[in-house]
Short mmCIF file of C-alpha atoms and ligand atoms in Angstrom, two decimals:
data_model
loop_
_atom_site.label_atom_id
_atom_site.label_comp_id
_atom_site.label_asym_id
_atom_site.label_seq_id
_atom_site.Cartn_x
_atom_site.Cartn_y
_atom_site.Cartn_z
CA MET A 27 -9.00 -46.16 -13.23
CA ARG A 28 -5.40 -45.31 -12.42
CA ILE A 29 -3.21 -42.98 -14.48
CA VAL A 30 -0.20 -45.25 -14.03
CA ASP A 31 -2.08 -48.13 -15.70
CA ILE A 32 -2.95 -45.90 -18.68
CA ILE A 33 0.72 -44.91 -19.07
CA GLN A 34 1.76 -48.56 -18.78
CA LYS A 35 -0.68 -49.62 -21.51
CA LYS A 36 0.62 -46.92 -23.86
CA ARG A 37 4.20 -47.84 -22.98
CA ASP A 38 3.45 -51.46 -23.95
CA ALA A 39 1.78 -50.36 -27.22
CA GLU A 40 -1.67 -51.53 -26.16
CA VAL A 41 -4.72 -49.67 -27.43
CA LEU A 42 -6.38 -47.30 -24.96
CA SER A 43 -10.14 -47.11 -24.68
CA SER A 44 -12.03 -43.85 -25.22
CA GLU A 45 -12.77 -43.81 -21.47
CA GLU A 46 -9.09 -44.11 -20.57
CA ILE A 47 -8.05 -41.23 -22.81
CA SER A 48 -10.92 -39.08 -21.59
CA PHE A 49 -10.08 -39.85 -17.97
CA LEU A 50 -6.40 -38.93 -18.43
CA LEU A 51 -7.13 -35.63 -20.16
CA ASP A 52 -10.09 -34.61 -17.95
CA GLU A 53 -8.08 -35.23 -14.80
CA TYR A 54 -5.06 -33.40 -16.22
CA MET A 55 -7.16 -30.41 -17.19
CA VAL A 56 -8.45 -29.98 -13.61
CA GLY A 57 -4.99 -30.38 -12.09
CA ASN A 58 -5.36 -33.90 -10.67
CA VAL A 59 -2.54 -35.41 -12.75
CA PRO A 60 1.03 -34.14 -12.33
CA ASP A 61 3.09 -33.03 -15.33
CA TYR A 62 5.54 -35.91 -14.84
CA GLN A 63 2.85 -38.50 -15.49
CA VAL A 64 1.56 -36.71 -18.58
CA SER A 65 5.17 -36.34 -19.77
CA ALA A 66 5.57 -40.10 -19.48
CA PHE A 67 2.34 -40.60 -21.43
CA LEU A 68 3.52 -38.21 -24.15
CA MET A 69 6.85 -40.03 -24.47
CA ALA A 70 5.08 -43.40 -24.68
CA THR A 71 2.85 -41.90 -27.39
CA TYR A 72 5.90 -40.53 -29.18
CA PHE A 73 7.19 -44.09 -29.51
CA ASN A 74 3.96 -46.05 -29.93
CA GLY A 75 1.60 -43.60 -31.66
CA MET A 76 -2.20 -43.72 -31.51
CA ASN A 77 -4.80 -45.55 -33.56
CA LYS A 78 -7.69 -43.76 -35.28
CA ASN A 79 -10.09 -43.97 -32.35
CA GLU A 80 -7.48 -42.92 -29.79
CA LEU A 81 -6.59 -39.94 -31.94
CA LYS A 82 -10.22 -38.97 -32.47
CA VAL A 83 -10.97 -39.01 -28.74
CA PHE A 84 -7.70 -37.26 -27.89
CA THR A 85 -8.37 -34.48 -30.45
CA GLU A 86 -12.03 -34.13 -29.44
CA LYS A 87 -11.06 -33.73 -25.78
CA MET A 88 -8.55 -31.04 -26.71
CA MET A 89 -11.02 -29.27 -28.97
CA ASN A 90 -13.67 -29.22 -26.22
CA SER A 91 -11.29 -28.00 -23.51
CA GLY A 92 -12.24 -24.37 -24.21
CA ASP A 93 -14.53 -22.14 -26.25
CA ILE A 94 -16.01 -23.44 -29.47
CA ILE A 95 -16.61 -20.77 -32.09
CA ASP A 96 -19.48 -21.28 -34.46
CA PHE A 97 -21.20 -18.84 -36.74
CA PRO A 98 -24.97 -19.16 -36.40
CA GLY A 99 -26.84 -17.02 -38.85
CA ILE A 100 -23.92 -16.62 -41.25
CA LYS A 101 -25.03 -17.83 -44.65
CA LYS A 102 -21.58 -17.80 -46.24
CA PHE A 103 -19.65 -20.99 -46.91
CA LEU A 104 -16.74 -20.74 -44.46
CA ILE A 105 -13.23 -22.01 -45.04
CA ASP A 106 -10.24 -22.34 -42.76
CA LYS A 107 -7.01 -22.57 -44.76
CA HIS A 108 -4.13 -23.52 -42.48
CA SER A 109 -0.43 -23.83 -43.24
CA THR A 110 1.95 -25.87 -41.12
CA GLY A 111 4.39 -22.98 -41.43
CA GLY A 112 7.30 -21.98 -43.54
CA VAL A 113 9.45 -19.12 -44.74
CA GLY A 114 7.84 -16.34 -46.78
CA ASP A 115 4.38 -17.87 -46.40
CA LYS A 116 2.03 -14.95 -46.92
CA THR A 117 -0.71 -17.08 -48.50
CA THR A 118 -3.57 -16.10 -46.17
CA ILE A 119 -3.12 -12.39 -46.96
CA ALA A 120 -3.72 -13.07 -50.66
CA LEU A 121 -6.20 -15.93 -50.34
CA ALA A 122 -8.73 -14.46 -47.88
CA PRO A 123 -9.71 -11.50 -50.12
CA ILE A 124 -10.03 -13.84 -53.12
CA PHE A 125 -12.34 -16.07 -51.10
CA ALA A 126 -14.31 -13.00 -49.97
CA SER A 127 -14.75 -12.03 -53.63
CA PHE A 128 -16.56 -15.35 -54.19
CA ASP A 129 -18.63 -14.86 -51.05
CA ILE A 130 -16.58 -17.55 -49.29
CA GLY A 131 -15.86 -16.51 -45.72
CA THR A 132 -12.56 -17.10 -43.98
CA ALA A 133 -12.90 -18.24 -40.38
CA LYS A 134 -9.63 -19.00 -38.70
CA LEU A 135 -7.23 -18.59 -35.86
CA SER A 136 -3.73 -17.59 -36.90
CA GLY A 137 -0.43 -17.63 -35.13
CA ARG A 138 2.51 -15.35 -34.53
CA GLY A 139 5.95 -16.14 -35.86
CA LEU A 140 8.50 -18.01 -33.79
CA GLY A 141 12.00 -19.04 -34.81
CA HIS A 142 12.60 -19.16 -38.55
CA THR A 143 8.89 -19.18 -39.50
CA GLY A 144 6.68 -16.13 -39.70
CA GLY A 145 3.08 -15.71 -38.56
CA THR A 146 0.07 -14.20 -40.31
CA ILE A 147 -0.83 -12.09 -37.29
CA ASP A 148 2.58 -10.34 -37.32
CA LYS A 149 2.37 -9.79 -41.05
CA PHE A 150 -1.00 -8.02 -40.90
CA GLU A 151 0.22 -5.98 -37.93
CA SER A 152 2.71 -4.29 -40.30
CA ILE A 153 -0.33 -2.19 -41.20
CA VAL A 154 -0.42 0.69 -38.71
CA GLY A 155 -3.60 0.66 -36.62
CA PHE A 156 -4.54 -2.88 -37.69
CA GLN A 157 -6.05 -4.83 -34.79
CA PHE A 158 -7.35 -8.37 -34.80
CA PRO A 159 -10.44 -9.13 -32.72
CA GLU A 160 -9.73 -10.55 -29.29
CA THR A 161 -13.06 -12.22 -28.61
CA LYS A 162 -15.20 -14.72 -30.41
CA GLU A 163 -17.93 -12.06 -30.75
CA GLY A 164 -15.36 -9.81 -32.46
CA LEU A 165 -14.43 -12.61 -34.86
CA ILE A 166 -18.06 -13.31 -35.76
CA ASP A 167 -18.65 -9.58 -36.28
CA LEU A 168 -15.67 -9.41 -38.65
CA VAL A 169 -16.90 -12.37 -40.72
CA ASN A 170 -20.31 -10.67 -40.93
CA LYS A 171 -18.92 -7.32 -42.00
CA CYS A 172 -16.30 -8.26 -44.55
CA GLY A 173 -16.25 -12.04 -44.99
CA THR A 174 -12.77 -12.41 -43.54
CA GLY A 175 -12.54 -13.46 -39.91
CA ILE A 176 -9.05 -13.97 -38.55
CA MET A 177 -7.92 -13.71 -34.95
CA GLY A 178 -4.98 -14.83 -32.87
CA TYR A 179 -4.98 -17.93 -30.67
CA SER A 180 -6.26 -17.11 -27.21
CA ASP A 181 -6.07 -18.90 -23.87
CA LYS A 182 -9.82 -19.56 -24.12
CA ILE A 183 -9.56 -21.70 -27.25
CA VAL A 184 -8.15 -25.22 -26.81
CA PRO A 185 -6.35 -24.42 -23.51
CA LEU A 186 -5.40 -28.10 -23.25
CA ASP A 187 -3.21 -27.75 -26.34
CA LYS A 188 -1.29 -24.94 -24.66
CA LYS A 189 -0.71 -27.07 -21.54
CA LEU A 190 0.33 -30.13 -23.53
CA TYR A 191 2.47 -28.16 -25.99
CA SER A 192 4.47 -26.62 -23.11
CA LEU A 193 5.17 -30.12 -21.78
CA ARG A 194 6.04 -31.47 -25.24
CA ASP A 195 8.42 -28.57 -25.73
CA VAL A 196 10.51 -29.53 -22.68
CA THR A 197 10.22 -33.31 -23.01
CA ALA A 198 11.40 -33.63 -26.64
CA THR A 199 7.99 -34.90 -27.74
CA VAL A 200 6.99 -32.14 -30.16
CA PRO A 201 7.96 -34.08 -33.33
CA SER A 202 5.33 -36.80 -32.92
CA ILE A 203 2.98 -36.94 -35.90
CA PRO A 204 -0.16 -37.95 -33.94
CA LEU A 205 0.52 -35.27 -31.33
CA ILE A 206 1.14 -32.61 -34.00
CA ALA A 207 -1.97 -33.68 -35.91
CA ALA A 208 -4.14 -33.57 -32.77
CA SER A 209 -2.71 -30.21 -31.78
CA ILE A 210 -3.37 -28.61 -35.18
CA MET A 211 -6.75 -30.26 -35.78
CA SER A 212 -8.13 -29.48 -32.30
CA LYS A 213 -7.61 -25.78 -33.06
CA LYS A 214 -9.10 -26.09 -36.55
CA LEU A 215 -12.12 -28.02 -35.30
CA ALA A 216 -12.80 -25.56 -32.47
CA VAL A 217 -13.73 -22.98 -35.13
CA HIS A 218 -16.65 -24.19 -37.19
CA ALA A 219 -15.57 -23.76 -40.80
CA ASP A 220 -17.48 -25.71 -43.48
CA GLY A 221 -14.27 -26.74 -45.20
CA ILE A 222 -10.70 -27.08 -43.98
CA ILE A 223 -7.75 -26.77 -46.37
CA LEU A 224 -4.45 -27.88 -44.85
CA ASP A 225 -1.27 -26.73 -46.57
CA VAL A 226 1.37 -29.14 -45.30
CA LYS A 227 4.80 -27.75 -46.08
CA THR A 228 7.73 -30.03 -46.74
CA GLY A 229 11.41 -29.27 -47.26
CA SER A 230 14.33 -27.45 -45.71
CA GLY A 231 12.23 -24.61 -44.29
CA ALA A 232 9.37 -26.75 -43.00
CA PHE A 233 8.54 -28.67 -39.86
CA MET A 234 8.21 -31.82 -42.00
CA LYS A 235 11.55 -32.09 -43.74
CA SER A 236 10.72 -35.28 -45.68
CA LEU A 237 7.88 -35.91 -48.12
CA ASP A 238 7.04 -39.17 -46.32
CA ASP A 239 6.56 -37.37 -42.99
CA ALA A 240 4.47 -34.68 -44.70
CA ARG A 241 2.28 -37.41 -46.27
CA LEU A 242 1.78 -39.10 -42.94
CA LEU A 243 0.92 -35.85 -41.17
CA ALA A 244 -1.50 -34.93 -43.98
CA LYS A 245 -3.21 -38.32 -43.83
CA THR A 246 -3.41 -38.28 -40.04
CA MET A 247 -5.08 -34.86 -40.11
CA ARG A 248 -7.49 -35.92 -42.88
CA ASP A 249 -8.44 -38.98 -40.83
CA ILE A 250 -9.14 -36.86 -37.77
CA GLY A 251 -11.28 -34.45 -39.81
CA ASP A 252 -13.11 -37.33 -41.43
CA SER A 253 -13.80 -39.00 -38.09
CA MET A 254 -15.57 -35.79 -37.05
CA GLY A 255 -17.53 -35.40 -40.27
CA ARG A 256 -15.54 -32.44 -41.60
CA LYS A 257 -14.56 -31.74 -45.21
CA VAL A 258 -10.76 -31.69 -45.25
CA VAL A 259 -8.41 -31.23 -48.21
CA THR A 260 -4.65 -31.51 -47.72
CA CYS A 261 -2.05 -30.04 -50.08
CA ILE A 262 1.56 -30.97 -49.66
CA THR A 263 3.60 -28.03 -50.89
CA ASP A 264 7.25 -27.26 -51.39
CA MET A 265 9.29 -25.45 -48.76
CA ASP A 266 12.72 -26.39 -50.09
CA GLN A 267 13.18 -22.70 -50.76
CA PRO A 268 11.27 -19.68 -49.40
CA LEU A 269 7.84 -19.05 -50.90
CA GLY A 270 7.98 -16.14 -53.35
CA PHE A 271 10.76 -13.56 -53.07
CA ALA A 272 9.83 -11.64 -49.91
CA VAL A 273 10.64 -12.73 -46.36
CA GLY A 274 9.70 -10.31 -43.56
CA ASN A 275 6.40 -8.79 -42.53
CA THR A 276 5.89 -5.58 -44.56
CA LEU A 277 7.73 -7.04 -47.54
CA GLU A 278 5.42 -10.06 -47.51
CA VAL A 279 2.28 -7.92 -47.21
CA ILE A 280 3.39 -6.03 -50.34
CA GLU A 281 4.10 -9.27 -52.22
CA ALA A 282 0.69 -10.65 -51.26
CA ILE A 283 -1.05 -7.45 -52.43
CA GLU A 284 0.89 -7.56 -55.70
CA THR A 285 -0.36 -11.14 -56.11
CA ILE A 286 -4.02 -10.18 -55.86
CA LYS A 287 -3.27 -7.40 -58.35
CA GLY A 288 -2.11 -10.16 -60.74
CA ARG A 289 1.59 -9.30 -60.45
CA GLY A 290 2.80 -11.88 -57.91
CA PRO A 291 5.68 -14.34 -58.20
CA LYS A 292 4.77 -17.23 -60.50
CA GLU A 293 4.94 -20.13 -58.05
CA PHE A 294 3.28 -18.22 -55.21
CA SER A 295 0.47 -17.02 -57.50
CA TYR A 296 -0.10 -20.59 -58.67
CA LEU A 297 -0.33 -21.80 -55.07
CA VAL A 298 -2.85 -19.07 -54.18
CA GLU A 299 -4.91 -19.74 -57.33
CA THR A 300 -4.98 -23.48 -56.61
CA LEU A 301 -5.94 -23.09 -52.96
CA ALA A 302 -8.70 -20.69 -54.02
CA ALA A 303 -9.85 -23.22 -56.65
CA ILE A 304 -9.98 -25.91 -53.95
CA GLY A 305 -12.21 -23.54 -51.95
CA LEU A 306 -14.53 -23.19 -54.94
CA MET A 307 -14.69 -26.98 -55.27
CA LEU A 308 -15.44 -27.41 -51.57
CA LYS A 309 -18.22 -24.85 -51.86
CA GLY A 310 -19.59 -26.70 -54.89
CA ASP A 311 -19.12 -23.86 -57.40
CA VAL A 312 -16.89 -25.92 -59.70
CA ASP A 313 -16.14 -29.60 -60.14
CA ASN A 314 -12.51 -29.38 -61.16
CA LEU A 315 -9.42 -27.38 -60.30
CA ASP A 316 -8.77 -26.03 -63.80
CA LYS A 317 -12.19 -24.41 -63.94
CA GLY A 318 -11.65 -23.07 -60.43
CA ARG A 319 -8.29 -21.54 -61.36
CA GLU A 320 -9.88 -19.89 -64.43
CA MET A 321 -12.50 -18.27 -62.21
CA VAL A 322 -9.82 -17.11 -59.81
CA LEU A 323 -7.79 -15.49 -62.62
CA GLU A 324 -10.94 -13.74 -63.83
CA ILE A 325 -11.80 -12.37 -60.41
CA ILE A 326 -8.23 -11.13 -59.97
CA LYS A 327 -8.53 -9.31 -63.31
CA SER A 328 -11.76 -7.69 -62.13
CA GLY A 329 -9.95 -6.07 -59.17
CA LYS A 330 -12.51 -7.34 -56.65
CA PRO A 331 -10.01 -9.05 -54.29
CA VAL A 332 -8.16 -5.72 -53.91
CA GLU A 333 -11.42 -4.07 -52.87
CA MET A 334 -12.18 -6.92 -50.43
CA LEU A 335 -8.73 -6.58 -48.84
CA LYS A 336 -9.29 -2.84 -48.40
CA MET A 337 -12.61 -3.57 -46.73
CA PHE A 338 -10.96 -6.07 -44.36
CA ILE A 339 -8.19 -3.60 -43.44
CA GLU A 340 -10.75 -0.84 -42.85
CA ASN A 341 -12.76 -3.10 -40.54
CA THR A 342 -9.69 -3.92 -38.47
CA GLY A 343 -8.62 -0.32 -37.86
CA GLY A 344 -5.90 -0.10 -40.51
CA ASN A 345 -5.54 2.37 -43.34
CA PRO A 346 -6.87 0.78 -46.58
CA LYS A 347 -4.82 3.28 -48.61
CA ILE A 348 -1.73 1.09 -47.98
CA VAL A 349 -3.07 -1.20 -50.71
CA ASP A 350 -2.47 1.54 -53.32
CA ASP A 351 0.47 3.28 -51.65
CA TYR A 352 3.11 1.00 -50.12
CA ASN A 353 4.97 4.07 -48.78
CA LEU A 354 2.34 4.10 -46.03
CA LEU A 355 3.78 0.82 -44.71
CA PRO A 356 6.79 0.70 -42.40
CA ILE A 357 9.89 -0.15 -44.45
CA ALA A 358 13.39 -0.41 -43.00
CA LYS A 359 15.59 2.64 -43.49
CA ASN A 360 18.60 0.83 -44.92
CA LYS A 361 19.33 -1.73 -47.62
CA LEU A 362 22.31 -3.99 -48.24
CA SER A 363 22.86 -5.83 -51.46
CA VAL A 364 24.09 -9.43 -51.00
CA LYS A 365 26.34 -10.43 -53.91
CA SER A 366 27.22 -13.91 -55.06
CA ASN A 367 30.75 -15.30 -54.61
CA ASN A 368 29.94 -18.11 -57.07
CA ASN A 369 29.04 -18.83 -60.65
CA GLY A 370 26.48 -21.45 -61.61
CA TYR A 371 22.81 -22.35 -61.32
CA VAL A 372 21.11 -22.04 -57.94
CA SER A 373 20.55 -25.65 -56.85
CA ALA A 374 19.14 -25.08 -53.33
CA ILE A 375 18.25 -22.29 -50.90
CA GLU A 376 18.19 -23.45 -47.28
CA ALA A 377 14.84 -21.88 -46.38
CA GLU A 378 15.43 -22.24 -42.64
CA SER A 379 18.66 -20.19 -42.88
CA ILE A 380 16.88 -17.47 -44.85
CA GLY A 381 14.15 -17.43 -42.17
CA LYS A 382 16.78 -17.13 -39.44
CA SER A 383 18.70 -14.42 -41.29
CA ALA A 384 15.46 -12.39 -41.46
CA MET A 385 14.68 -13.18 -37.82
CA ILE A 386 17.99 -11.76 -36.54
CA LEU A 387 17.30 -8.51 -38.41
CA GLY A 388 14.12 -8.17 -36.31
CA ALA A 389 11.60 -9.70 -38.74
CA GLY A 390 10.96 -12.66 -36.39
CA ARG A 391 11.24 -13.80 -32.82
CA ALA A 392 13.90 -16.00 -31.24
CA THR A 393 11.76 -16.10 -28.07
CA LYS A 394 8.06 -15.39 -27.58
CA GLU A 395 8.90 -12.09 -25.82
CA ASP A 396 10.90 -10.56 -28.71
CA ILE A 397 9.47 -7.50 -30.43
CA ILE A 398 9.08 -7.51 -34.21
CA ASP A 399 10.58 -4.80 -36.41
CA HIS A 400 8.01 -5.05 -39.21
CA GLY A 401 9.94 -3.19 -41.89
CA THR A 402 12.95 -5.51 -41.88
CA GLY A 403 13.49 -8.59 -44.02
CA ILE A 404 14.93 -9.94 -47.22
CA ILE A 405 14.02 -9.84 -50.88
CA LEU A 406 15.53 -12.73 -52.80
CA HIS A 407 16.53 -12.02 -56.38
CA LYS A 408 17.59 -15.55 -57.32
CA LYS A 409 15.68 -18.78 -56.82
CA ILE A 410 16.36 -22.44 -57.64
CA GLY A 411 17.19 -22.88 -61.35
CA ASP A 412 18.36 -19.27 -61.89
CA LYS A 413 21.73 -18.64 -63.51
CA VAL A 414 24.12 -16.60 -61.36
CA ASN A 415 27.47 -14.98 -62.10
CA LYS A 416 29.96 -13.96 -59.44
CA GLY A 417 29.01 -10.46 -58.23
CA ASP A 418 25.31 -10.81 -59.16
CA GLU A 419 22.84 -9.69 -56.53
CA LEU A 420 21.37 -12.70 -54.71
CA ALA A 421 19.27 -10.77 -52.24
CA THR A 422 18.60 -7.38 -50.67
CA ILE A 423 18.58 -7.06 -46.90
CA TYR A 424 16.23 -4.45 -45.39
CA TYR A 425 17.48 -3.41 -41.94
CA ASN A 426 17.22 -0.71 -39.31
CA ASP A 427 19.83 -1.91 -36.83
CA SER A 428 23.19 -3.06 -38.19
CA LYS A 429 24.01 -5.20 -35.11
CA ASN A 430 23.33 -8.54 -36.84
CA LEU A 431 23.78 -7.38 -40.41
CA LYS A 432 27.03 -9.26 -41.09
CA ASP A 433 25.62 -12.50 -39.64
CA SER A 434 22.45 -12.10 -41.67
CA GLU A 435 24.46 -11.58 -44.86
CA GLU A 436 26.63 -14.62 -44.15
CA MET A 437 23.56 -16.77 -43.45
CA ILE A 438 22.08 -15.77 -46.81
CA LEU A 439 25.32 -16.51 -48.65
CA SER A 440 25.66 -19.91 -47.01
CA ALA A 441 21.97 -20.72 -47.65
CA TYR A 442 22.60 -20.72 -51.40
CA ALA A 443 24.08 -23.78 -53.13
CA PHE A 444 25.16 -23.83 -56.77
CA SER A 445 25.60 -26.39 -59.50
CA THR A 446 27.26 -26.21 -62.90
CA ASP A 447 24.17 -27.80 -64.49
CA PHE A 448 20.66 -26.36 -64.61
CA ILE A 449 18.47 -27.61 -61.74
CA GLU A 450 14.70 -27.73 -62.24
CA PRO A 451 12.90 -26.43 -59.13
CA ARG A 452 10.44 -28.83 -57.53
CA ASP A 453 6.75 -28.12 -58.28
CA ILE A 454 5.18 -25.84 -55.69
CA ILE A 455 2.24 -28.23 -55.20
CA LEU A 456 3.35 -31.81 -54.74
CA GLU A 457 0.13 -33.61 -53.81
CA ILE A 458 -3.55 -32.82 -53.18
CA GLU A 459 -5.83 -35.27 -51.35
CA SER A 460 -9.28 -34.97 -49.89
CA VAL A 461 -11.50 -37.08 -47.66
N1 LIG B 524 1.75 -26.59 -34.82
C1 LIG B 524 0.82 -26.83 -33.87
O1 LIG B 524 -0.18 -26.13 -33.77
N2 LIG B 524 1.02 -27.87 -33.04
C2 LIG B 524 2.11 -28.67 -33.10
O2 LIG B 524 2.22 -29.59 -32.32
C3 LIG B 524 3.06 -28.41 -34.09
C4 LIG B 524 2.86 -27.35 -34.95
#
């Protein structure tokens, strides 16, 4: 077999055999194929895609390129809820303790924020002393102790994804749906959860700007999961405006805690309740979402998720008292009120601009090396459909360093669009499908 023939076949939109894909990736992994040949293969794939079998073999090879984490001896039903990333997405922080309250374990790898999107790992690290496990043994131990097992991506898990992603990044081949689907699913499948819930974001703050692309990505990931015998549910959810009101690490932790106390923003609470209800359906506790949501509302009322979150924080070295006393969290020293220059109804909020305006305050990273200032961020006071008069407060900026304050304020102001007529916000959950 020759690599050049495999590239040529993909270039000419012919179907590759399982052996050809395996050969390409095995040889690349051990350093026998140069980056320029794999770059050519990735570009050919960008244009010609992959069929179901190609994608299955490609994803399986990636998944098996490093450690596989399974949980022998753990009796809990384990779920991995993954989001494709957005602005203000603090769902895992609220969802994991609700799952733990139903004896559903969370088993997942989470990311750090980059660019306009935040990462769950950074958010939890707002809690002083909080430390995620660094080894698979640590992750298993955490699931055993408190039901919630989350750790960061490491070089040992799916190393082939890291190699390929670096090449995609510099060859303009990141936005390929089969390559994105394989990249995400290989990391999900390397951790043996019983059910996978994929929250595919769509809109101005998401990777998938259009609903059609989000649908295709969701279906491609379901197909991969199905081909490997995994239970996968995809939810396509709105990211045409930030999720909830808080954007920035500490601020999002507080909003997530408020949500499990039953006081969260309406649309975010509904998303969390629905994802939790999907978990209950996957586990077999209920046979419809309405019943699941009812159970979730009841458990929130009982206060159990708050106790489960405290237990998780305690087991990761943080101070569980932060759940009752937000003053124990790092909050930026200064605030600036951003006032509207317009009258009307909010018709859109460019979520990506809000993410970037938080990032330049220190809440996110422009490059992987940047250091996060956890207490900074933005609280939005107006969302799509709200009536605004000139001079009304649109948002509050939380900042420590005023260097980028003016730019951040201008980005927020230009993120808002107004209309003279009332605009109904899009539903938070657009579609739910399962395999
Ligand atoms: N997230 C991933 O993990 N991989 C991609 O390719 C894109 C987004």
